mmCIF file with all atom_site columns, C-alpha atoms in Angstrom:
data_model
loop_
_atom_site.group_PDB
_atom_site.id
_atom_site.type_symbol
_atom_site.label_atom_id
_atom_site.label_alt_id
_atom_site.label_comp_id
_atom_site.label_asym_id
_atom_site.label_entity_id
_atom_site.label_seq_id
_atom_site.pdbx_PDB_ins_code
_atom_site.Cartn_x
_atom_site.Cartn_y
_atom_site.Cartn_z
_atom_site.occupancy
_atom_site.B_iso_or_equiv
_atom_site.pdbx_formal_charge
_atom_site.auth_seq_id
_atom_site.auth_comp_id
_atom_site.auth_asym_id
_atom_site.auth_atom_id
_atom_site.pdbx_PDB_model_num
ATOM 1  C CA . MET N 1 1  ? 0.000   0.000  0.000   1.00 0.00 ? 544 MET N CA 1
ATOM 2  C CA . THR N 1 2  ? 1.149   3.566  -0.558  1.00 0.00 ? 545 THR N CA 1
ATOM 3  C CA . MET N 1 3  ? 1.058   6.572  1.729   1.00 0.00 ? 546 MET N CA 1
ATOM 4  C CA . ALA N 1 4  ? -1.606  8.194  -0.470  1.00 0.00 ? 547 ALA N CA 1
ATOM 5  C CA . GLU N 1 5  ? -4.076  5.454  0.544   1.00 0.00 ? 548 GLU N CA 1
ATOM 6  C CA . LEU N 1 6  ? -3.852  6.211  4.286   1.00 0.00 ? 549 LEU N CA 1
ATOM 7  C CA . VAL N 1 7  ? -6.550  8.133  6.162   1.00 0.00 ? 550 VAL N CA 1
ATOM 8  C CA . LYS N 1 8  ? -6.276  10.758 8.903   1.00 0.00 ? 551 LYS N CA 1
ATOM 9  C CA . GLY N 1 9  ? -4.905  9.378  12.187  1.00 0.00 ? 552 GLY N CA 1
ATOM 10 C CA . THR N 1 10 ? -3.236  6.307  10.675  1.00 0.00 ? 553 THR N CA 1
ATOM 11 C CA . VAL N 1 11 ? 0.252   5.343  11.877  1.00 0.00 ? 554 VAL N CA 1
ATOM 12 C CA . ALA N 1 12 ? 2.386   3.467  9.361   1.00 0.00 ? 555 ALA N CA 1
ATOM 13 C CA . GLU N 1 13 ? 5.959   2.368  8.744   1.00 0.00 ? 556 GLU N CA 1
ATOM 14 C CA . ILE N 1 14 ? 7.799   3.149  5.515   1.00 0.00 ? 557 ILE N CA 1
ATOM 15 C CA . THR N 1 15 ? 8.756   -0.070 3.715   1.00 0.00 ? 558 THR N CA 1
ATOM 16 C CA . GLY N 1 16 ? 10.213  1.316  0.486   1.00 0.00 ? 559 GLY N CA 1
ATOM 17 C CA . TYR N 1 17 ? 9.565   3.279  -2.677  1.00 0.00 ? 560 TYR N CA 1
ATOM 18 C CA . THR N 1 18 ? 7.892   2.586  -6.005  1.00 0.00 ? 561 THR N CA 1
ATOM 19 C CA . MET N 1 19 ? 9.859   2.769  -9.227  1.00 0.00 ? 562 MET N CA 1
ATOM 20 C CA . GLY N 1 20 ? 10.167  6.318  -10.476 1.00 0.00 ? 563 GLY N CA 1
ATOM 21 C CA . CYS N 1 21 ? 12.384  9.367  -10.502 1.00 0.00 ? 564 CYS N CA 1
ATOM 22 C CA . SER N 1 22 ? 15.531  8.690  -8.495  1.00 0.00 ? 565 SER N CA 1
ATOM 23 C CA . ALA N 1 23 ? 16.094  12.422 -7.930  1.00 0.00 ? 566 ALA N CA 1
ATOM 24 C CA . TYR N 1 24 ? 12.704  12.754 -6.200  1.00 0.00 ? 567 TYR N CA 1
ATOM 25 C CA . ARG N 1 25 ? 13.382  9.614  -4.155  1.00 0.00 ? 568 ARG N CA 1
ATOM 26 C CA . ALA N 1 26 ? 16.697  11.163 -3.028  1.00 0.00 ? 569 ALA N CA 1
ATOM 27 C CA . LYS N 1 27 ? 14.822  14.314 -1.973  1.00 0.00 ? 570 LYS N CA 1
ATOM 28 C CA . LEU N 1 28 ? 12.417  12.248 0.168   1.00 0.00 ? 571 LEU N CA 1
ATOM 29 C CA . LEU N 1 29 ? 15.351  10.422 1.769   1.00 0.00 ? 572 LEU N CA 1
ATOM 30 C CA . ALA N 1 30 ? 16.978  13.774 2.580   1.00 0.00 ? 573 ALA N CA 1
ATOM 31 C CA . LEU N 1 31 ? 13.736  14.831 4.311   1.00 0.00 ? 574 LEU N CA 1
ATOM 32 C CA . GLY N 1 32 ? 14.060  11.813 6.629   1.00 0.00 ? 575 GLY N CA 1
ATOM 33 C CA . LEU N 1 33 ? 11.537  9.541  4.926   1.00 0.00 ? 576 LEU N CA 1
ATOM 34 C CA . THR N 1 34 ? 13.747  6.452  5.129   1.00 0.00 ? 577 THR N CA 1
ATOM 35 C CA . ARG N 1 35 ? 12.824  2.787  5.320   1.00 0.00 ? 578 ARG N CA 1
ATOM 36 C CA . GLY N 1 36 ? 11.641  1.734  8.797   1.00 0.00 ? 579 GLY N CA 1
ATOM 37 C CA . VAL N 1 37 ? 10.571  5.222  9.940   1.00 0.00 ? 580 VAL N CA 1
ATOM 38 C CA . LYS N 1 38 ? 7.105   5.549  11.469  1.00 0.00 ? 581 LYS N CA 1
ATOM 39 C CA . ILE N 1 39 ? 4.814   8.276  10.153  1.00 0.00 ? 582 ILE N CA 1
ATOM 40 C CA . LYS N 1 40 ? 1.395   9.528  11.257  1.00 0.00 ? 583 LYS N CA 1
ATOM 41 C CA . ILE N 1 41 ? -1.158  11.112 8.945   1.00 0.00 ? 584 ILE N CA 1
ATOM 42 C CA . ILE N 1 42 ? -2.129  14.356 10.690  1.00 0.00 ? 585 ILE N CA 1
ATOM 43 C CA . ASN N 1 43 ? -4.545  15.839 8.177   1.00 0.00 ? 586 ASN N CA 1
ATOM 44 C CA . VAL N 1 44 ? -5.859  15.389 4.661   1.00 0.00 ? 587 VAL N CA 1
ATOM 45 C CA . ALA N 1 45 ? -7.163  18.419 2.766   1.00 0.00 ? 588 ALA N CA 1
ATOM 46 C CA . PRO N 1 46 ? -10.889 18.398 1.890   1.00 0.00 ? 589 PRO N CA 1
ATOM 47 C CA . LEU N 1 47 ? -10.225 17.467 -1.741  1.00 0.00 ? 590 LEU N CA 1
ATOM 48 C CA . GLY N 1 48 ? -7.556  14.928 -0.733  1.00 0.00 ? 591 GLY N CA 1
ATOM 49 C CA . ASP N 1 49 ? -4.519  16.978 -1.675  1.00 0.00 ? 592 ASP N CA 1
ATOM 50 C CA . PRO N 1 50 ? -2.143  17.703 0.121   1.00 0.00 ? 593 PRO N CA 1
ATOM 51 C CA . VAL N 1 51 ? -1.529  15.250 2.941   1.00 0.00 ? 594 VAL N CA 1
ATOM 52 C CA . GLU N 1 52 ? 0.058   16.462 6.200   1.00 0.00 ? 595 GLU N CA 1
ATOM 53 C CA . LEU N 1 53 ? 2.149   13.932 8.100   1.00 0.00 ? 596 LEU N CA 1
ATOM 54 C CA . ALA N 1 54 ? 4.315   13.822 11.207  1.00 0.00 ? 597 ALA N CA 1
ATOM 55 C CA . VAL N 1 55 ? 7.735   12.254 10.786  1.00 0.00 ? 598 VAL N CA 1
ATOM 56 C CA . ARG N 1 56 ? 10.821  12.443 13.030  1.00 0.00 ? 599 ARG N CA 1
ATOM 57 C CA . GLY N 1 57 ? 9.369   15.249 15.157  1.00 0.00 ? 600 GLY N CA 1
ATOM 58 C CA . TYR N 1 58 ? 8.264   17.619 12.393  1.00 0.00 ? 601 TYR N CA 1
ATOM 59 C CA . HIS N 1 59 ? 5.250   18.048 10.115  1.00 0.00 ? 602 HIS N CA 1
ATOM 60 C CA . LEU N 1 60 ? 5.542   17.675 6.367   1.00 0.00 ? 603 LEU N CA 1
ATOM 61 C CA . SER N 1 61 ? 2.976   18.225 3.612   1.00 0.00 ? 604 SER N CA 1
ATOM 62 C CA . LEU N 1 62 ? 3.108   16.180 0.419   1.00 0.00 ? 605 LEU N CA 1
ATOM 63 C CA . ARG N 1 63 ? 0.902   16.243 -2.630  1.00 0.00 ? 606 ARG N CA 1
ATOM 64 C CA . ARG N 1 64 ? -1.130  13.080 -3.175  1.00 0.00 ? 607 ARG N CA 1
ATOM 65 C CA . ASP N 1 65 ? 0.898   12.039 -6.249  1.00 0.00 ? 608 ASP N CA 1
ATOM 66 C CA . GLU N 1 66 ? 4.156   12.593 -4.313  1.00 0.00 ? 609 GLU N CA 1
ATOM 67 C CA . ALA N 1 67 ? 2.871   10.486 -1.401  1.00 0.00 ? 610 ALA N CA 1
ATOM 68 C CA . ASN N 1 68 ? 1.965   7.764  -3.885  1.00 0.00 ? 611 ASN N CA 1
ATOM 69 C CA . VAL N 1 69 ? 5.703   7.054  -4.365  1.00 0.00 ? 612 VAL N CA 1
ATOM 70 C CA . ILE N 1 70 ? 6.149   5.903  -0.732  1.00 0.00 ? 613 ILE N CA 1
ATOM 71 C CA . LYS N 1 71 ? 5.214   2.304  0.187   1.00 0.00 ? 614 LYS N CA 1
ATOM 72 C CA . VAL N 1 72 ? 4.008   1.791  3.772   1.00 0.00 ? 615 VAL N CA 1
ATOM 73 C CA . LYS N 1 73 ? 2.476   -0.818 6.057   1.00 0.00 ? 616 LYS N CA 1
ATOM 74 C CA . PRO N 1 74 ? 0.021   0.165  8.826   1.00 0.00 ? 617 PRO N CA 1
ATOM 75 C CA . VAL N 1 75 ? 1.283   -0.323 12.378  1.00 0.00 ? 618 VAL N CA 1
#
């Protein structure tokens, strides 16, 4: 499952990334979105885009298509 499929309040662990742009994947890794990190979906905008999440003590907003790159498993 991808991060874009999660709903508000869900806690999940990052398991990897889908195939795609390696430069964007490197950007996500630099933001701390590495394999094994737990994230929590804080808020989803009314139309579903963007998604606000808590990771490593800070809040981050990602567009739905950007969040679709990150594979997760619910905890």
